[in-house]
């Protein structure tokens, strides 16, 4: 089932998500719906916060096929270790800030602990784009957005564009 994606400045995007008690059938359903919604939006990751659900659940898929068998599902993800030496910079986008992009620099490698789709505790070491994506998704669970990581100048440019777009929309309705 497709879920509606919340876009900035929806207040839910600034709230902190709560851990899931366990990955039960309800959480699995949420994960599957999130993956479908992420594929439809052509994203590489999605956090439950973005579909208005304040639970610590994220999905990602960086593969070419994107057929559902290649999805990564995580509940209660926690970064246990981040590379202290190397960074990675990538032009980030966000389905909650459609059409806006900015280079964001983050630790190049991380180690994450999480519960998988079968409620099994797992650890994953990720680097480069997957690491970048997981960090972006965990930010969402804490009310963060990629624009929090860029200069005030670049952020203000994006915020002004969004404001202009919203004002224009308002004009069409009047
Ligand atoms: O589709 C997405 N691309 C992306 C690129 C670099 C770093 C993170 C991402 S995630 C983003 C989809 C999204 O909004 N996830 O929250
Ligand atoms: Ni995002």
PDB file of C-alpha atoms and ligand atoms in Angstrom:
ATOM      1  CA  UNK A   1       0.000   0.000   0.000  1.00  0.00           C
ATOM      2  CA  UNK A   2       1.336   3.421  -0.935  1.00  0.00           C
ATOM      3  CA  UNK A   3       1.677   5.837   1.963  1.00  0.00           C
ATOM      4  CA  UNK A   4       1.465   9.641   1.710  1.00  0.00           C
ATOM      5  CA  UNK A   5       4.870  11.350   2.009  1.00  0.00           C
ATOM      6  CA  UNK A   6       5.006  14.361   4.312  1.00  0.00           C
ATOM      7  CA  UNK A   7       6.911  17.301   2.874  1.00  0.00           C
ATOM      8  CA  UNK A   8       8.655  20.213   4.558  1.00  0.00           C
ATOM      9  CA  UNK A   9       7.549  22.187   6.557  1.00  0.00           C
ATOM     10  CA  UNK A  10       5.193  19.485   7.955  1.00  0.00           C
ATOM     11  CA  UNK A  11       5.746  19.620  11.721  1.00  0.00           C
ATOM     12  CA  UNK A  12       5.943  15.805  12.024  1.00  0.00           C
ATOM     13  CA  UNK A  13       9.347  15.963  10.266  1.00  0.00           C
ATOM     14  CA  UNK A  14      10.797  17.739  13.334  1.00  0.00           C
ATOM     15  CA  UNK A  15       9.520  15.237  15.909  1.00  0.00           C
ATOM     16  CA  UNK A  16      11.508  12.385  17.481  1.00  0.00           C
ATOM     17  CA  UNK A  17      10.351   8.841  16.652  1.00  0.00           C
ATOM     18  CA  UNK A  18       9.907   6.206  19.394  1.00  0.00           C
ATOM     19  CA  UNK A  19      11.567   2.757  19.320  1.00  0.00           C
ATOM     20  CA  UNK A  20       9.416  -0.223  18.321  1.00  0.00           C
ATOM     21  CA  UNK A  21       8.941  -2.764  21.128  1.00  0.00           C
ATOM     22  CA  UNK A  22       9.446  -5.600  18.637  1.00  0.00           C
ATOM     23  CA  UNK A  23       9.205  -6.169  14.896  1.00  0.00           C
ATOM     24  CA  UNK A  24       5.740  -7.719  14.734  1.00  0.00           C
ATOM     25  CA  UNK A  25       3.433  -8.179  11.728  1.00  0.00           C
ATOM     26  CA  UNK A  26       2.298  -4.548  11.995  1.00  0.00           C
ATOM     27  CA  UNK A  27       5.865  -3.258  11.759  1.00  0.00           C
ATOM     28  CA  UNK A  28       6.624  -5.645   8.863  1.00  0.00           C
ATOM     29  CA  UNK A  29       3.553  -4.294   7.034  1.00  0.00           C
ATOM     30  CA  UNK A  30       4.816  -0.757   7.639  1.00  0.00           C
ATOM     31  CA  UNK A  31       8.282  -1.706   6.300  1.00  0.00           C
ATOM     32  CA  UNK A  32       6.786  -3.212   3.123  1.00  0.00           C
ATOM     33  CA  UNK A  33       4.509  -0.222   2.544  1.00  0.00           C
ATOM     34  CA  UNK A  34       7.458   2.109   3.101  1.00  0.00           C
ATOM     35  CA  UNK A  35       9.591   0.204   0.549  1.00  0.00           C
ATOM     36  CA  UNK A  36       6.799   0.409  -2.043  1.00  0.00           C
ATOM     37  CA  UNK A  37       6.389   4.142  -1.325  1.00  0.00           C
ATOM     38  CA  UNK A  38      10.163   4.672  -1.584  1.00  0.00           C
ATOM     39  CA  UNK A  39      10.338   2.845  -4.952  1.00  0.00           C
ATOM     40  CA  UNK A  40       7.452   4.914  -6.302  1.00  0.00           C
ATOM     41  CA  UNK A  41       9.233   8.116  -5.245  1.00  0.00           C
ATOM     42  CA  UNK A  42      12.524   6.892  -6.750  1.00  0.00           C
ATOM     43  CA  UNK A  43      14.279   7.280  -3.409  1.00  0.00           C
ATOM     44  CA  UNK A  44      17.124   5.131  -2.076  1.00  0.00           C
ATOM     45  CA  UNK A  45      15.922   5.300   1.534  1.00  0.00           C
ATOM     46  CA  UNK A  46      12.857   6.230   3.578  1.00  0.00           C
ATOM     47  CA  UNK A  47      12.174   6.807   7.284  1.00  0.00           C
ATOM     48  CA  UNK A  48       8.785   6.141   8.933  1.00  0.00           C
ATOM     49  CA  UNK A  49       8.695   9.794  10.024  1.00  0.00           C
ATOM     50  CA  UNK A  50       8.331  10.766   6.350  1.00  0.00           C
ATOM     51  CA  UNK A  51       5.049   8.878   6.104  1.00  0.00           C
ATOM     52  CA  UNK A  52       3.838  10.419   9.369  1.00  0.00           C
ATOM     53  CA  UNK A  53       4.581   7.401  11.586  1.00  0.00           C
ATOM     54  CA  UNK A  54       6.755   8.317  14.594  1.00  0.00           C
ATOM     55  CA  UNK A  55       8.391   4.903  15.013  1.00  0.00           C
ATOM     56  CA  UNK A  56      12.101   4.112  14.599  1.00  0.00           C
ATOM     57  CA  UNK A  57      11.852   2.231  11.294  1.00  0.00           C
ATOM     58  CA  UNK A  58      13.834   2.817   8.092  1.00  0.00           C
ATOM     59  CA  UNK A  59      14.129   1.107   4.718  1.00  0.00           C
ATOM     60  CA  UNK A  60      16.731   1.448   1.962  1.00  0.00           C
ATOM     61  CA  UNK A  61      17.624  -0.071  -1.398  1.00  0.00           C
ATOM     62  CA  UNK A  62      20.647   0.976  -3.425  1.00  0.00           C
ATOM     63  CA  UNK A  63      20.443  -1.890  -5.925  1.00  0.00           C
ATOM     64  CA  UNK A  64      19.564  -1.543  -9.590  1.00  0.00           C
ATOM     65  CA  UNK A  65      16.659  -4.037  -9.604  1.00  0.00           C
ATOM     66  CA  UNK A  66      14.598  -2.520  -6.778  1.00  0.00           C
ATOM     67  CA  UNK A  67      12.179  -5.437  -6.950  1.00  0.00           C
ATOM     68  CA  UNK A  68      11.510  -5.748  -3.213  1.00  0.00           C
ATOM     69  CA  UNK A  69      13.892  -8.685  -2.723  1.00  0.00           C
ATOM     70  CA  UNK A  70      16.831  -6.305  -2.353  1.00  0.00           C
ATOM     71  CA  UNK A  71      15.369  -4.026   0.304  1.00  0.00           C
ATOM     72  CA  UNK A  72      17.118  -3.333   3.588  1.00  0.00           C
ATOM     73  CA  UNK A  73      14.755  -3.118   6.580  1.00  0.00           C
ATOM     74  CA  UNK A  74      15.809  -1.749   9.954  1.00  0.00           C
ATOM     75  CA  UNK A  75      13.990  -1.147  13.218  1.00  0.00           C
ATOM     76  CA  UNK A  76      15.604   0.802  16.083  1.00  0.00           C
ATOM     77  CA  UNK A  77      18.810   1.469  14.080  1.00  0.00           C
ATOM     78  CA  UNK A  78      21.700   2.742  16.201  1.00  0.00           C
ATOM     79  CA  UNK A  79      25.093   3.910  15.014  1.00  0.00           C
ATOM     80  CA  UNK A  80      27.592   2.111  17.284  1.00  0.00           C
ATOM     81  CA  UNK A  81      30.690   3.396  15.509  1.00  0.00           C
ATOM     82  CA  UNK A  82      31.529   6.090  12.983  1.00  0.00           C
ATOM     83  CA  UNK A  83      34.754   6.430  11.008  1.00  0.00           C
ATOM     84  CA  UNK A  84      36.739   9.132  12.824  1.00  0.00           C
ATOM     85  CA  UNK A  85      39.148   9.752   9.930  1.00  0.00           C
ATOM     86  CA  UNK A  86      37.460   9.630   6.559  1.00  0.00           C
ATOM     87  CA  UNK A  87      34.472  11.583   5.317  1.00  0.00           C
ATOM     88  CA  UNK A  88      32.303  11.138   2.255  1.00  0.00           C
ATOM     89  CA  UNK A  89      30.461  13.888   0.420  1.00  0.00           C
ATOM     90  CA  UNK A  90      27.395  13.318  -1.696  1.00  0.00           C
ATOM     91  CA  UNK A  91      24.715  15.507  -3.256  1.00  0.00           C
ATOM     92  CA  UNK A  92      21.761  14.587  -1.032  1.00  0.00           C
ATOM     93  CA  UNK A  93      18.118  14.837  -1.896  1.00  0.00           C
ATOM     94  CA  UNK A  94      15.084  14.032   0.226  1.00  0.00           C
ATOM     95  CA  UNK A  95      11.571  12.923  -0.670  1.00  0.00           C
ATOM     96  CA  UNK A  96      10.372  15.389   1.993  1.00  0.00           C
ATOM     97  CA  UNK A  97      12.205  18.278   0.251  1.00  0.00           C
ATOM     98  CA  UNK A  98      11.414  17.374  -3.371  1.00  0.00           C
ATOM     99  CA  UNK A  99      13.562  19.084  -6.001  1.00  0.00           C
ATOM    100  CA  UNK A 100      16.175  20.384  -3.568  1.00  0.00           C
ATOM    101  CA  UNK A 101      19.727  19.088  -3.357  1.00  0.00           C
ATOM    102  CA  UNK A 102      22.902  19.956  -1.482  1.00  0.00           C
ATOM    103  CA  UNK A 103      26.285  18.368  -0.882  1.00  0.00           C
ATOM    104  CA  UNK A 104      26.471  16.894   2.611  1.00  0.00           C
ATOM    105  CA  UNK A 105      29.642  15.569   4.241  1.00  0.00           C
ATOM    106  CA  UNK A 106      29.368  12.705   6.752  1.00  0.00           C
ATOM    107  CA  UNK A 107      31.621   9.964   8.193  1.00  0.00           C
ATOM    108  CA  UNK A 108      32.488   7.546   5.350  1.00  0.00           C
ATOM    109  CA  UNK A 109      31.923   4.357   7.314  1.00  0.00           C
ATOM    110  CA  UNK A 110      29.547   3.448  10.139  1.00  0.00           C
ATOM    111  CA  UNK A 111      28.607   0.350  12.086  1.00  0.00           C
ATOM    112  CA  UNK A 112      24.873   0.062  12.788  1.00  0.00           C
ATOM    113  CA  UNK A 113      22.971  -2.185  15.169  1.00  0.00           C
ATOM    114  CA  UNK A 114      19.285  -2.831  14.385  1.00  0.00           C
ATOM    115  CA  UNK A 115      16.434  -5.341  14.408  1.00  0.00           C
ATOM    116  CA  UNK A 116      15.730  -6.982  11.052  1.00  0.00           C
ATOM    117  CA  UNK A 117      12.357  -7.956   9.565  1.00  0.00           C
ATOM    118  CA  UNK A 118      12.366 -11.151  11.694  1.00  0.00           C
ATOM    119  CA  UNK A 119      13.036  -9.149  14.913  1.00  0.00           C
ATOM    120  CA  UNK A 120      16.578 -10.527  14.942  1.00  0.00           C
ATOM    121  CA  UNK A 121      19.365  -8.216  16.230  1.00  0.00           C
ATOM    122  CA  UNK A 122      21.920  -7.581  13.506  1.00  0.00           C
ATOM    123  CA  UNK A 123      24.954  -5.448  12.817  1.00  0.00           C
ATOM    124  CA  UNK A 124      25.965  -3.932   9.519  1.00  0.00           C
ATOM    125  CA  UNK A 125      29.047  -2.053   8.471  1.00  0.00           C
ATOM    126  CA  UNK A 126      28.224   0.410   5.706  1.00  0.00           C
ATOM    127  CA  UNK A 127      30.359   2.769   3.667  1.00  0.00           C
ATOM    128  CA  UNK A 128      30.002   5.513   1.083  1.00  0.00           C
ATOM    129  CA  UNK A 129      26.463   5.942  -0.288  1.00  0.00           C
ATOM    130  CA  UNK A 130      24.820   3.270   1.910  1.00  0.00           C
ATOM    131  CA  UNK A 131      26.432   4.810   4.991  1.00  0.00           C
ATOM    132  CA  UNK A 132      25.314   8.274   3.830  1.00  0.00           C
ATOM    133  CA  UNK A 133      21.768   7.018   3.268  1.00  0.00           C
ATOM    134  CA  UNK A 134      21.466   5.260   6.656  1.00  0.00           C
ATOM    135  CA  UNK A 135      22.776   8.378   8.424  1.00  0.00           C
ATOM    136  CA  UNK A 136      20.226  10.518   6.513  1.00  0.00           C
ATOM    137  CA  UNK A 137      17.408   8.141   7.573  1.00  0.00           C
ATOM    138  CA  UNK A 138      18.467   8.022  11.236  1.00  0.00           C
ATOM    139  CA  UNK A 139      18.505  11.843  11.194  1.00  0.00           C
ATOM    140  CA  UNK A 140      14.818  11.717  10.138  1.00  0.00           C
ATOM    141  CA  UNK A 141      14.027   9.529  13.183  1.00  0.00           C
ATOM    142  CA  UNK A 142      15.525  12.292  15.349  1.00  0.00           C
ATOM    143  CA  UNK A 143      13.657  15.114  13.609  1.00  0.00           C
ATOM    144  CA  UNK A 144      16.654  15.995  11.442  1.00  0.00           C
ATOM    145  CA  UNK A 145      16.863  16.940   7.768  1.00  0.00           C
ATOM    146  CA  UNK A 146      19.842  17.214   5.406  1.00  0.00           C
ATOM    147  CA  UNK A 147      19.470  21.012   5.373  1.00  0.00           C
ATOM    148  CA  UNK A 148      20.607  20.978   9.034  1.00  0.00           C
ATOM    149  CA  UNK A 149      24.069  19.882   7.801  1.00  0.00           C
ATOM    150  CA  UNK A 150      24.721  22.641   5.256  1.00  0.00           C
ATOM    151  CA  UNK A 151      25.776  26.288   5.554  1.00  0.00           C
ATOM    152  CA  UNK A 152      23.188  28.860   6.598  1.00  0.00           C
ATOM    153  CA  UNK A 153      23.605  30.524   3.202  1.00  0.00           C
ATOM    154  CA  UNK A 154      22.762  27.323   1.272  1.00  0.00           C
ATOM    155  CA  UNK A 155      19.945  26.489   3.693  1.00  0.00           C
ATOM    156  CA  UNK A 156      18.401  29.952   3.313  1.00  0.00           C
ATOM    157  CA  UNK A 157      18.478  29.617  -0.481  1.00  0.00           C
ATOM    158  CA  UNK A 158      16.522  26.329  -0.257  1.00  0.00           C
ATOM    159  CA  UNK A 159      14.111  27.724   2.369  1.00  0.00           C
ATOM    160  CA  UNK A 160      13.434  30.800   0.216  1.00  0.00           C
ATOM    161  CA  UNK A 161      12.719  28.618  -2.832  1.00  0.00           C
ATOM    162  CA  UNK A 162      10.280  26.511  -0.786  1.00  0.00           C
ATOM    163  CA  UNK A 163       8.588  29.645   0.565  1.00  0.00           C
ATOM    164  CA  UNK A 164       8.251  31.044  -2.954  1.00  0.00           C
ATOM    165  CA  UNK A 165       6.749  27.756  -4.171  1.00  0.00           C
ATOM    166  CA  UNK A 166       4.246  27.663  -1.297  1.00  0.00           C
ATOM    167  CA  UNK A 167       3.235  31.327  -1.864  1.00  0.00           C
ATOM    168  CA  UNK A 168       2.706  30.614  -5.567  1.00  0.00           C
ATOM    169  CA  UNK A 169       0.532  27.602  -4.703  1.00  0.00           C
ATOM    170  CA  UNK A 170      -1.485  29.835  -2.376  1.00  0.00           C
ATOM    171  CA  UNK A 171      -1.965  32.328  -5.241  1.00  0.00           C
ATOM    172  CA  UNK A 172      -3.387  29.611  -7.516  1.00  0.00           C
ATOM    173  CA  UNK A 173      -5.969  28.769  -4.853  1.00  0.00           C
ATOM    174  CA  UNK A 174      -7.160  32.381  -4.373  1.00  0.00           C
TER     175      UNK A 174
HETATM  176  O1  LIG B   1      16.476   9.326  -2.388  1.00  0.00           O
HETATM  177  C1  LIG B   1      17.256   9.766  -1.558  1.00  0.00           C
HETATM  178  N1  LIG B   1      18.536   9.994  -1.929  1.00  0.00           N
HETATM  179  C2  LIG B   1      19.555  10.216  -1.029  1.00  0.00           C
HETATM  180  C3  LIG B   1      20.784  10.637  -1.507  1.00  0.00           C
HETATM  181  C4  LIG B   1      21.835  10.834  -0.641  1.00  0.00           C
HETATM  182  C5  LIG B   1      21.669  10.616   0.697  1.00  0.00           C
HETATM  183  C6  LIG B   1      20.456  10.219   1.197  1.00  0.00           C
HETATM  184  C7  LIG B   1      19.408  10.012   0.342  1.00  0.00           C
HETATM  185  S1  LIG B   1      17.905   9.457   0.969  1.00  0.00           S
HETATM  186  C8  LIG B   1      16.793  10.086  -0.197  1.00  0.00           C
HETATM  187  C9  LIG B   1      15.363   9.633   0.082  1.00  0.00           C
HETATM  188  C10 LIG B   1      14.909  10.209   1.399  1.00  0.00           C
HETATM  189  O2  LIG B   1      14.386  11.274   1.520  1.00  0.00           O
HETATM  190  N2  LIG B   1      15.146   9.487   2.462  1.00  0.00           N
HETATM  191  O3  LIG B   1      14.847   9.991   3.673  1.00  0.00           O
HETATM  192 NI1  LIG B   2      15.004  12.141   3.467  1.00  0.00          NI
END
